[in-house]
Coordinates of N, CA and C in Angstrom, one line a residue:
M1 N 110.0 77.4 27.4 CA 109.8 78.5 27.4 C 111.0 78.9 27.8
N2 N 111.7 79.6 27.1 CA 113.2 80.6 27.0 C 113.1 81.2 28.2
S3 N 114.7 81.2 28.2 CA 115.4 81.2 29.9 C 116.1 82.0 29.5
Q4 N 117.0 83.0 30.3 CA 117.7 84.2 29.9 C 118.5 83.5 31.1
H5 N 120.4 83.8 31.7 CA 121.0 83.8 32.6 C 121.5 85.7 32.7
T6 N 121.2 85.9 34.1 CA 121.3 87.2 34.5 C 122.4 86.9 35.4
G7 N 122.7 88.3 35.3 CA 124.3 88.8 35.8 C 124.9 88.0 37.3
N8 N 124.0 88.2 38.0 CA 124.3 87.3 39.1 C 124.1 85.5 40.0
G9 N 124.0 85.4 38.2 CA 123.7 83.4 38.0 C 122.3 83.3 37.9
T10 N 122.0 84.2 38.6 CA 120.1 83.7 38.2 C 119.5 83.0 36.7
T11 N 118.3 82.8 37.1 CA 117.5 82.6 35.1 C 116.4 82.9 36.0
A12 N 115.6 83.9 34.6 CA 114.7 84.3 34.6 C 114.1 84.1 33.2
S13 N 112.5 83.8 33.5 CA 111.9 83.0 32.2 C 111.2 84.3 31.8
T14 N 111.2 84.0 30.4 CA 111.5 85.2 29.6 C 109.5 85.1 28.6
G15 N 108.8 83.9 28.9 CA 107.7 83.4 29.2 C 106.8 83.8 26.8
K16 N 108.1 83.0 26.6 CA 107.8 83.2 25.0 C 107.2 82.5 24.9
N17 N 107.2 81.1 25.0 CA 106.5 80.3 25.0 C 105.2 79.5 25.9
S18 N 105.1 80.3 26.6 CA 103.6 80.3 27.3 C 102.5 81.5 27.3
G19 N 101.6 81.0 27.6 CA 100.1 81.8 27.2 C 100.0 82.6 28.4
I20 N 100.6 82.4 29.2 CA 99.9 83.4 31.2 C 101.2 84.0 30.9
N21 N 101.7 85.3 31.7 CA 102.5 85.7 31.6 C 103.1 85.3 33.3
S22 N 104.1 84.9 33.4 CA 104.6 83.8 34.3 C 105.9 85.0 35.5
Y23 N 106.3 86.1 35.3 CA 106.8 86.4 35.6 C 107.0 87.2 36.8
T24 N 107.8 87.5 37.5 CA 107.8 87.9 38.5 C 108.0 89.8 38.5
S25 N 107.4 90.4 38.7 CA 107.6 91.7 39.0 C 108.5 92.0 40.7
G26 N 108.7 93.2 40.4 CA 110.1 93.6 41.9 C 109.4 93.6 42.9
V27 N 108.5 93.4 43.5 CA 108.2 92.8 45.0 C 107.9 91.4 44.5
P28 N 108.6 90.7 45.5 CA 108.9 89.4 45.7 C 107.7 88.6 46.1
G29 N 107.3 87.5 45.0 CA 106.7 86.7 45.0 C 104.9 87.2 44.9
D30 N 105.1 88.0 43.7 CA 104.1 88.9 42.6 C 104.6 87.8 41.5
T31 N 103.2 87.9 40.8 CA 103.1 87.1 39.7 C 102.2 88.0 39.0
E32 N 102.1 88.0 37.7 CA 101.0 88.8 36.5 C 100.4 87.6 36.1
E33 N 98.9 87.7 36.1 CA 97.9 86.9 36.3 C 96.9 87.8 35.2
P34 N 95.8 86.4 34.2 CA 95.2 87.8 33.7 C 94.0 88.7 34.0
L35 N 94.0 89.7 33.6 CA 92.5 90.3 33.8 C 91.9 89.8 34.6
M36 N 90.8 89.0 33.7 CA 89.6 88.4 33.9 C 89.8 88.1 35.4
I37 N 91.1 87.5 35.7 CA 90.9 86.8 37.1 C 90.7 88.1 38.1
H38 N 91.9 89.2 38.0 CA 91.8 90.0 38.9 C 90.3 90.5 38.9
L39 N 89.3 90.7 38.0 CA 88.4 91.4 38.0 C 87.6 90.7 39.1
L40 N 87.6 89.1 38.7 CA 87.1 88.2 39.5 C 87.3 88.2 41.2
E41 N 88.5 88.6 41.5 CA 89.1 88.6 42.3 C 88.5 89.6 43.5
L42 N 88.4 90.9 42.8 CA 88.0 92.2 43.3 C 86.4 91.4 43.4
R43 N 85.5 91.5 42.3 CA 84.3 91.1 42.3 C 83.8 90.2 44.0
N44 N 84.5 89.4 44.2 CA 84.2 88.3 45.6 C 84.5 89.6 46.6
R45 N 85.7 89.7 46.5 CA 86.4 90.6 47.5 C 85.1 91.9 47.7
L46 N 84.4 92.2 46.8 CA 83.4 93.6 46.9 C 82.3 93.2 47.3
A47 N 81.5 91.3 47.2 CA 80.5 91.0 47.4 C 81.0 91.0 49.1
I48 N 82.0 90.6 49.5 CA 82.0 90.1 51.3 C 81.8 91.6 51.5
V49 N 82.3 92.5 51.4 CA 82.0 93.9 52.0 C 80.1 94.2 51.8
L50 N 79.4 94.0 51.1 CA 78.4 93.6 50.6 C 77.0 93.2 51.7
I51 N 77.7 91.2 51.4 CA 77.4 91.0 52.8 C 78.0 91.4 53.9
W52 N 78.8 91.8 54.5 CA 79.1 92.3 55.9 C 78.2 93.5 55.9
L53 N 77.9 94.2 55.2 CA 77.3 95.7 55.2 C 75.5 95.2 55.7
C54 N 75.2 93.8 54.6 CA 73.9 93.6 55.0 C 73.5 93.0 56.3
L55 N 74.3 92.0 56.9 CA 74.4 91.6 58.3 C 74.0 92.6 58.9
G56 N 75.5 94.2 58.8 CA 74.9 94.7 60.0 C 73.9 95.6 59.8
I57 N 72.9 95.9 58.6 CA 72.2 96.0 59.3 C 71.0 94.8 59.8
I58 N 70.8 93.8 59.1 CA 70.6 92.6 60.1 C 70.5 92.9 61.7
I59 N 71.9 93.1 62.3 CA 72.1 92.9 63.8 C 71.3 94.4 64.5
A60 N 71.3 95.5 63.6 CA 71.1 96.7 64.0 C 70.2 97.0 64.4
F61 N 69.1 96.4 63.5 CA 67.5 96.2 63.3 C 66.4 96.5 64.8
P62 N 67.1 94.5 65.3 CA 66.3 94.7 66.0 C 66.5 96.0 67.0
F63 N 67.9 96.4 67.7 CA 67.9 98.2 68.3 C 67.2 99.4 68.3
S64 N 67.3 99.5 66.2 CA 66.6 100.6 65.9 C 66.2 101.6 66.5
A65 N 64.5 100.8 66.7 CA 63.2 101.7 67.4 C 63.6 102.9 68.5
K66 N 64.8 101.5 69.3 CA 65.3 103.0 70.8 C 65.8 103.3 70.5
G67 N 66.6 103.4 69.0 CA 67.8 104.6 68.8 C 67.1 106.0 67.7
M68 N 66.1 105.6 67.3 CA 65.1 106.2 66.6 C 64.7 107.1 67.7
L69 N 63.9 106.2 69.0 CA 63.4 107.5 69.5 C 64.8 108.1 70.8
I70 N 65.2 107.7 70.7 CA 66.7 108.5 71.5 C 67.3 110.0 70.0
V71 N 66.6 109.4 68.6 CA 67.0 110.9 68.3 C 66.4 111.7 68.0
W72 N 64.9 111.2 68.4 CA 63.8 111.9 68.2 C 64.1 112.7 69.4
K73 N 63.5 112.4 71.1 CA 64.1 112.9 71.7 C 65.1 114.0 71.7
E74 N 66.0 113.6 71.3 CA 67.8 114.6 71.0 C 67.2 116.0 70.8
F75 N 66.6 115.6 69.2 CA 67.2 116.5 68.1 C 65.7 117.3 68.2
I76 N 64.6 116.5 68.1 CA 63.1 117.3 67.8 C 62.3 117.1 69.5
N77 N 61.8 118.4 69.0 CA 60.4 118.8 70.3 C 59.7 117.6 70.9
T78 N 60.0 117.3 72.0 CA 59.1 115.8 72.7 C 58.1 116.2 72.3
D79 N 57.1 117.6 72.6 CA 55.7 117.8 71.6 C 55.4 117.8 70.4
I80 N 56.8 117.2 69.7 CA 56.1 116.5 68.5 C 55.7 115.6 68.4
Y81 N 54.8 114.5 67.7 CA 55.2 114.0 67.6 C 55.3 112.9 66.2
M82 N 55.6 112.0 66.2 CA 56.2 110.7 65.3 C 55.1 110.8 63.9
T83 N 55.1 111.3 62.7 CA 54.2 110.9 61.8 C 54.8 109.9 61.0
A84 N 54.0 109.0 60.1 CA 53.9 108.0 59.6 C 53.3 108.3 58.0
Y85 N 53.2 108.3 57.4 CA 52.3 108.8 56.5 C 52.3 107.3 55.2
S86 N 53.1 106.5 55.2 CA 52.2 105.5 55.0 C 52.6 104.1 55.6
P87 N 52.2 102.4 55.4 CA 52.6 101.7 56.6 C 53.9 101.3 56.4
L88 N 54.3 101.5 55.5 CA 56.1 100.7 55.5 C 57.0 102.5 56.3
E89 N 56.8 103.3 56.2 CA 57.4 104.3 56.8 C 58.7 103.9 57.6
W90 N 57.5 103.9 58.8 CA 58.4 103.6 60.5 C 59.5 102.2 59.6
T91 N 59.2 101.2 59.0 CA 60.2 99.8 59.1 C 61.4 100.5 57.8
F92 N 61.2 101.7 57.4 CA 62.3 102.0 56.0 C 63.2 102.9 56.9
A93 N 62.5 103.8 57.3 CA 62.9 105.1 58.5 C 64.1 104.1 59.4
R94 N 63.8 102.8 60.0 CA 64.6 102.2 60.9 C 65.6 101.6 60.3
L95 N 65.2 101.2 59.2 CA 66.3 100.9 58.5 C 67.4 101.6 57.9
K96 N 66.8 102.9 57.8 CA 68.1 103.9 57.2 C 69.1 104.1 58.6
L97 N 68.5 103.8 59.7 CA 68.8 104.3 61.0 C 70.4 103.0 60.9
C98 N 69.9 101.4 61.2 CA 70.4 101.3 60.7 C 72.2 100.7 59.5
F99 N 71.7 101.7 58.5 CA 72.4 101.7 57.3 C 73.9 102.3 57.6
V100 N 73.6 103.6 58.8 CA 75.3 103.9 59.3 C 75.8 103.7 60.2
F101 N 75.0 102.4 60.5 CA 76.1 101.7 62.0 C 76.8 100.6 60.9
A102 N 75.7 99.9 60.2 CA 76.5 98.9 59.2 C 77.4 99.6 58.3
L103 N 77.6 100.9 57.7 CA 78.3 102.0 56.7 C 79.7 101.5 57.5
G104 N 79.1 102.1 59.0 CA 80.6 102.5 59.8 C 81.6 101.6 60.0
T105 N 81.0 100.4 60.1 CA 81.6 98.9 60.2 C 82.1 98.1 58.9
S106 N 81.8 98.4 58.4 CA 82.4 98.2 56.7 C 83.6 98.6 56.0
I107 N 83.3 100.2 56.1 CA 84.3 100.7 55.6 C 85.7 100.3 55.3
P108 N 85.9 100.3 57.2 CA 87.7 99.3 57.5 C 87.9 98.3 56.8
L109 N 86.7 97.0 56.5 CA 86.3 96.0 55.7 C 87.1 96.5 54.7
L110 N 86.3 97.2 53.7 CA 86.6 97.8 52.6 C 88.0 97.9 52.7
F111 N 88.4 98.6 53.1 CA 89.6 98.8 53.3 C 90.4 97.4 53.2
Y112 N 90.5 96.5 54.3 CA 90.7 95.3 54.0 C 90.9 94.4 53.6
Q113 N 89.7 94.3 52.2 CA 89.5 93.7 51.2 C 90.4 94.0 49.8
L114 N 91.0 95.6 49.8 CA 91.4 96.0 48.8 C 92.4 96.0 49.8
Y115 N 93.2 95.9 50.4 CA 94.7 95.8 51.4 C 95.0 94.3 50.4
R116 N 93.8 93.0 51.0 CA 94.0 91.6 50.1 C 93.8 91.8 48.9
F117 N 93.3 92.3 48.6 CA 93.2 92.3 47.0 C 95.1 93.1 46.1
T118 N 95.3 94.2 46.8 CA 96.3 94.4 46.4 C 98.2 93.8 47.1
G119 N 97.7 92.9 48.0 CA 98.7 92.8 48.8 C 99.7 92.0 48.3
K120 N 99.7 91.6 47.6 CA 101.0 90.8 46.6 C 101.8 91.4 45.9
G121 N 101.3 92.6 45.3 CA 102.2 93.5 44.6 C 102.3 94.8 45.6
L122 N 102.5 94.7 46.7 CA 103.2 95.6 47.4 C 104.1 95.5 48.1
Y123 N 105.1 96.4 48.7 CA 106.3 96.1 49.8 C 105.7 95.3 50.9
P124 N 107.0 95.0 51.8 CA 106.8 94.8 53.2 C 106.4 96.7 54.0
H125 N 106.4 97.8 53.6 CA 106.5 98.9 54.6 C 105.3 99.8 53.9
E126 N 105.0 98.6 52.2 CA 103.3 99.9 52.3 C 102.2 98.7 52.8
K127 N 102.4 97.9 52.9 CA 101.5 96.6 53.5 C 101.4 96.8 54.7
R128 N 102.5 97.3 55.7 CA 102.3 97.9 57.1 C 101.6 99.5 56.9
F129 N 101.8 100.2 56.1 CA 101.0 101.9 56.0 C 99.6 101.0 55.8
F130 N 99.4 100.0 54.9 CA 98.4 99.6 54.9 C 97.5 98.9 55.6
L131 N 97.6 98.3 56.8 CA 97.4 97.9 57.5 C 97.3 98.8 58.7
K132 N 97.7 100.0 58.7 CA 97.3 100.9 59.9 C 96.4 102.0 59.3
V133 N 95.9 102.0 58.0 CA 94.3 102.7 57.5 C 93.6 101.8 58.3
I134 N 93.4 100.8 58.3 CA 92.2 99.8 58.6 C 91.1 100.4 59.8
P135 N 92.3 100.6 61.2 CA 91.6 101.2 62.5 C 91.4 102.5 62.2
V136 N 92.2 103.2 61.2 CA 92.1 104.6 61.6 C 90.9 104.9 60.6
S137 N 90.7 104.4 59.4 CA 89.1 104.8 58.7 C 87.9 104.8 59.6
F138 N 88.3 103.2 60.5 CA 86.8 103.7 61.4 C 86.6 104.8 62.6
L139 N 88.1 104.8 63.3 CA 87.7 106.2 64.4 C 87.6 107.4 63.2
L140 N 88.5 107.8 62.3 CA 88.1 109.0 61.1 C 86.3 109.0 61.2
F141 N 85.5 108.0 60.5 CA 84.5 107.8 60.5 C 83.4 108.2 61.6
V142 N 83.8 107.2 62.3 CA 83.1 107.8 63.8 C 83.2 109.4 64.4
F143 N 84.6 109.4 64.0 CA 85.0 111.1 63.8 C 83.8 111.9 63.4
G144 N 83.8 112.0 62.8 CA 82.9 112.5 61.4 C 81.4 112.3 61.8
A145 N 81.3 111.2 61.9 CA 79.6 111.4 62.1 C 79.5 112.1 63.4
S146 N 80.6 111.7 64.5 CA 79.4 112.6 65.4 C 79.8 114.0 65.6
I147 N 81.0 114.3 64.7 CA 80.7 116.4 63.9 C 79.0 116.8 64.3
G148 N 79.0 115.2 62.8 CA 77.5 115.7 62.2 C 76.6 115.8 63.5
Y149 N 76.4 114.0 64.3 CA 75.0 114.3 65.6 C 75.2 115.7 66.7
F150 N 76.6 116.0 67.0 CA 76.8 116.9 68.0 C 77.1 118.7 67.8
I151 N 77.2 119.1 66.4 CA 77.0 119.8 65.8 C 75.8 120.4 65.1
V152 N 76.2 119.6 63.9 CA 75.1 120.2 62.8 C 73.9 119.9 62.8
L153 N 73.3 118.4 63.3 CA 71.9 118.2 63.5 C 71.7 119.5 65.1
P154 N 72.3 119.0 65.9 CA 71.5 120.2 66.9 C 71.1 122.2 65.9
V155 N 71.9 122.4 65.0 CA 71.7 123.1 64.2 C 70.4 123.3 64.1
M156 N 70.7 122.9 63.0 CA 69.7 122.3 62.2 C 67.9 122.3 62.4
F157 N 68.0 120.8 63.7 CA 67.0 121.1 64.5 C 66.6 122.0 65.5
K158 N 67.0 122.6 65.8 CA 67.1 122.9 67.2 C 66.4 124.6 66.9
Y159 N 68.4 125.0 66.4 CA 68.0 126.4 66.4 C 67.7 127.3 64.9
I160 N 67.4 126.0 64.1 CA 66.5 127.1 63.0 C 65.4 126.2 62.5
L161 N 65.2 125.1 62.2 CA 64.2 124.6 61.7 C 62.6 124.8 62.8
F162 N 63.2 124.9 64.2 CA 61.7 125.2 65.3 C 61.5 126.9 65.2
Y163 N 62.4 127.2 64.7 CA 61.9 128.5 64.4 C 60.7 129.2 64.0
S164 N 60.2 127.8 63.2 CA 59.2 128.4 62.4 C 57.8 128.1 62.9
G165 N 58.0 127.5 64.4 CA 56.8 126.9 64.9 C 56.0 128.4 65.7
D166 N 55.8 129.7 65.4 CA 55.0 130.3 65.5 C 54.3 130.9 64.0
M167 N 55.3 130.1 63.1 CA 54.0 130.8 62.1 C 53.3 129.3 61.3
A168 N 54.0 127.9 62.0 CA 53.1 127.1 61.5 C 53.3 125.6 62.2
T169 N 52.5 125.3 62.3 CA 52.5 123.4 62.9 C 53.6 122.7 62.9
A170 N 54.6 122.3 63.2 CA 55.7 121.3 63.0 C 54.8 119.7 63.0
Q171 N 54.9 119.6 61.3 CA 54.2 118.1 61.7 C 55.5 117.5 60.8
L172 N 56.8 116.4 60.9 CA 57.4 115.9 60.8 C 57.4 114.7 60.1
S173 N 57.7 114.1 59.3 CA 57.5 112.6 58.4 C 58.6 111.8 59.5
V174 N 58.2 110.7 59.9 CA 59.6 109.9 60.5 C 60.6 109.9 59.6
Q175 N 60.1 108.9 58.8 CA 61.1 108.6 56.8 C 62.4 109.9 56.7
D176 N 61.2 111.4 56.1 CA 62.4 112.5 56.1 C 62.8 113.0 57.5
T177 N 62.5 112.9 58.3 CA 63.3 113.3 59.5 C 64.1 112.0 59.6
L178 N 64.6 111.0 59.5 CA 65.5 110.1 59.9 C 66.5 110.0 58.9
S179 N 66.1 110.3 57.4 CA 66.6 110.3 56.0 C 67.5 111.4 56.3
A180 N 66.9 113.0 56.6 CA 68.5 114.4 57.3 C 69.2 113.4 57.9
V181 N 68.8 112.8 58.7 CA 70.2 112.5 60.0 C 70.9 111.3 59.9
T182 N 69.9 110.3 59.4 CA 71.0 109.2 58.4 C 72.5 109.6 57.4
T183 N 71.9 110.8 56.7 CA 72.4 111.4 55.3 C 73.5 112.1 55.8
I184 N 73.4 113.1 57.1 CA 74.1 113.6 57.9 C 75.2 112.8 58.1
L185 N 74.9 111.7 58.9 CA 76.2 110.9 59.8 C 76.5 110.4 58.9
S186 N 75.6 110.3 58.1 CA 76.7 108.6 57.1 C 77.7 110.1 56.3
G187 N 77.1 111.1 55.3 CA 78.1 112.0 54.8 C 79.1 112.7 55.6
F188 N 79.2 113.0 57.0 CA 80.5 113.4 57.5 C 81.0 112.1 58.0
G189 N 80.8 111.0 57.9 CA 81.6 110.0 58.4 C 82.5 109.4 57.2
I190 N 81.9 109.7 55.5 CA 82.6 109.2 54.8 C 83.7 110.6 54.3
V191 N 83.2 111.5 54.3 CA 83.9 112.9 54.0 C 85.3 112.5 54.9
F192 N 85.2 112.2 56.0 CA 86.4 111.9 57.0 C 87.7 111.1 56.5
Q193 N 86.6 110.2 55.4 CA 87.9 109.1 54.8 C 89.0 110.0 53.9
L194 N 88.8 111.1 53.4 CA 89.7 111.9 52.8 C 91.2 111.8 52.7
P195 N 91.4 112.1 54.1 CA 92.5 112.5 54.3 C 93.4 111.0 53.7
L196 N 92.4 109.5 54.1 CA 93.1 108.1 53.7 C 93.4 108.1 52.3
L197 N 92.0 108.6 51.9 CA 91.8 108.5 49.9 C 92.9 109.2 50.0
V198 N 93.6 110.8 49.8 CA 94.6 111.0 49.2 C 95.8 110.7 49.4
V199 N 96.1 110.4 50.6 CA 97.5 109.4 50.7 C 97.9 108.7 49.9
L200 N 96.1 107.5 49.9 CA 96.3 106.5 49.4 C 96.4 106.2 47.7
A201 N 95.7 107.2 47.3 CA 96.2 107.4 45.9 C 97.9 108.0 45.4
V202 N 98.2 109.2 46.1 CA 99.4 109.4 46.2 C 100.7 107.9 46.3
K203 N 100.3 107.6 47.6 CA 101.4 105.9 47.5 C 101.1 105.7 46.1
M204 N 100.0 105.2 46.0 CA 99.9 103.9 44.6 C 100.4 104.8 43.3
G205 N 100.7 106.5 43.4 CA 100.8 106.7 41.9 C 100.0 107.5 41.2
L206 N 99.1 107.7 41.5 CA 97.5 107.6 40.9 C 97.8 109.6 40.4
V207 N 98.4 109.9 41.8 CA 98.0 111.3 41.5 C 99.4 112.1 42.1
E208 N 99.8 113.4 42.2 CA 101.5 113.2 42.3 C 101.6 114.6 43.5
Y209 N 101.6 114.8 45.0 CA 102.1 115.4 45.5 C 102.0 116.3 44.7
Q210 N 102.4 116.7 43.9 CA 103.1 118.5 43.5 C 102.1 118.9 43.1
T211 N 101.2 118.3 42.3 CA 99.9 118.4 41.7 C 99.0 118.7 42.2
L212 N 98.7 118.0 43.7 CA 97.4 118.3 44.7 C 98.0 119.9 45.0
K213 N 99.4 120.2 45.3 CA 99.4 121.5 45.3 C 99.2 122.8 44.5
K214 N 99.4 122.3 43.8 CA 99.2 123.4 42.4 C 98.1 123.8 42.2
Q215 N 97.6 122.9 42.5 CA 95.5 122.4 41.9 C 94.5 122.6 43.3
R216 N 95.0 123.8 43.6 CA 94.5 123.3 45.2 C 93.3 124.7 44.4
V217 N 92.6 125.3 43.9 CA 91.9 126.1 43.3 C 90.7 124.8 42.7
L218 N 91.0 123.8 41.9 CA 90.3 123.0 41.2 C 90.2 122.0 41.8
V219 N 90.8 121.6 43.4 CA 89.8 121.3 44.4 C 89.0 121.6 45.8
Y220 N 89.3 122.7 45.7 CA 88.3 123.7 46.6 C 86.7 124.0 45.8
S221 N 87.2 124.0 44.5 CA 85.9 124.2 43.2 C 84.9 122.7 43.8
V222 N 85.0 121.5 43.9 CA 84.9 120.4 43.9 C 84.8 120.0 45.1
I223 N 85.4 120.7 46.0 CA 84.7 120.4 47.3 C 83.5 121.2 47.8
M224 N 83.2 122.1 47.2 CA 82.0 123.4 47.6 C 81.0 122.9 46.4
A225 N 81.2 121.9 45.2 CA 80.6 121.0 44.6 C 80.0 120.3 45.5
V226 N 81.2 119.4 46.2 CA 80.5 117.5 46.2 C 79.3 118.4 47.6
S227 N 79.8 119.3 48.5 CA 79.2 119.6 49.9 C 77.8 120.1 49.8
L228 N 77.5 120.4 48.3 CA 76.0 120.7 48.2 C 75.8 119.7 48.1
F229 N 75.9 118.4 47.7 CA 75.1 117.2 47.5 C 75.0 116.3 48.6
L230 N 75.5 117.0 49.9 CA 75.7 115.7 50.9 C 75.3 116.1 51.8
S231 N 74.3 117.0 52.0 CA 73.7 117.4 53.2 C 72.2 117.8 53.2
P232 N 71.2 117.7 52.6 CA 69.5 118.4 52.7 C 69.4 119.4 53.4
D233 N 70.6 119.8 54.1 CA 70.1 120.9 55.2 C 69.6 122.5 54.2
P234 N 68.3 122.8 54.5 CA 67.7 123.8 53.4 C 68.1 125.0 53.6
T235 N 69.1 125.2 55.1 CA 69.7 126.6 55.8 C 71.2 127.2 55.3
F236 N 71.4 125.9 54.4 CA 72.8 125.6 54.1 C 73.8 125.7 55.1
I237 N 73.5 125.5 56.4 CA 74.4 125.7 57.3 C 75.5 124.3 57.4
A238 N 75.2 123.1 56.9 CA 75.0 121.9 56.6 C 76.5 122.4 55.7
Q239 N 75.9 122.4 54.8 CA 76.9 122.3 53.5 C 78.5 123.7 53.6
I240 N 78.0 124.5 54.7 CA 79.3 125.5 54.6 C 79.9 124.5 55.6
V241 N 79.9 124.0 56.6 CA 80.3 123.0 57.7 C 80.9 122.1 57.0
V242 N 80.5 121.2 56.3 CA 81.1 120.0 55.5 C 82.0 121.1 54.6
A243 N 82.0 121.8 54.2 CA 83.2 122.5 52.9 C 84.1 122.9 53.5
F244 N 84.4 123.5 55.0 CA 85.2 124.1 55.8 C 85.7 122.9 55.9
L245 N 85.2 121.5 56.8 CA 86.0 120.4 56.9 C 86.6 119.8 56.0
L246 N 85.8 119.1 55.0 CA 86.9 119.2 53.7 C 88.0 119.7 53.2
G247 N 87.9 121.4 53.7 CA 89.4 122.5 53.0 C 90.2 121.6 54.0
V248 N 89.9 121.5 55.3 CA 90.9 121.5 56.6 C 90.8 119.9 56.7
L249 N 90.4 119.3 56.1 CA 91.0 117.7 55.9 C 91.5 117.2 54.5
F250 N 91.8 118.2 53.9 CA 92.7 117.9 52.5 C 94.0 118.5 52.7
E251 N 93.6 119.9 53.5 CA 95.0 121.0 53.7 C 95.9 119.5 55.0
F252 N 95.0 118.8 56.0 CA 95.6 117.8 56.2 C 96.0 116.3 55.6
S253 N 95.8 116.5 54.9 CA 96.3 115.7 54.2 C 97.5 115.5 53.1
L254 N 97.9 117.0 52.9 CA 99.5 116.8 52.5 C 100.7 116.9 53.3
L255 N 99.7 117.4 55.1 CA 100.2 117.0 55.8 C 100.9 115.7 56.3
L256 N 99.9 114.8 55.8 CA 100.3 113.4 56.4 C 101.3 112.8 55.1
I257 N 101.1 113.4 53.9 CA 102.3 113.0 52.6 C 102.9 113.1 52.8
R258 N 103.4 114.6 53.1 CA 104.6 115.3 53.8 C 105.9 114.4 54.8
L259 N 105.0 113.9 55.8 CA 105.2 113.3 56.9 C 104.9 112.0 57.1
F260 N 104.6 111.1 56.2 CA 104.5 109.8 55.6 C 105.3 109.6 54.6

């Protein structure tokens, strides 16, 4: 291996006689490794998140039946009974409700694993910023799910859906009803991760701050398209709320970038 003397008296390896790049980047302790090693590490860290997601579902499952009764009494008329159209519908509905709980606890772990994956290439101030993201992501998920639970779902079920009671008898499927609930709760929780994702993208150099400002029309067009797929609400109330919140969160993201 050849070496060169730098101006400050230190020796830097050129790596000409080595099959692996062993030189370091600007971050102390960071060394270049083959792409396959990085991909394997990323796979292992994502597997940890997936395992934690499955454990969260298993842990929440014994309490899911009581949770479903609470949701039903909260949003559905108590005179309407749960209807199951298949033997496994009750079980699948419980699993979907457990998924929301598991997702809320897995998103912070996902950010932590990404931090561990990129940690060697981060400067100390970048590491501190990344560690702050982990608890904030959980709080944002809870806040987003709360918006869906206390604002969107009551509008859907109490003030819109059951207005048809004078025209037809409502007979709701357990799985379809819980699917609407879990989709909105998880969708709003994920939507509220937008500020973190935008700030991280700018911090990592994936997109420029000025580009985001100049492409507002394109961003809002994408927001409208995404909001149509995040909610099963046929009245489009949930979609409008999601689009409005995404716009507010995007502007909040730009403000965070300026502050930090």
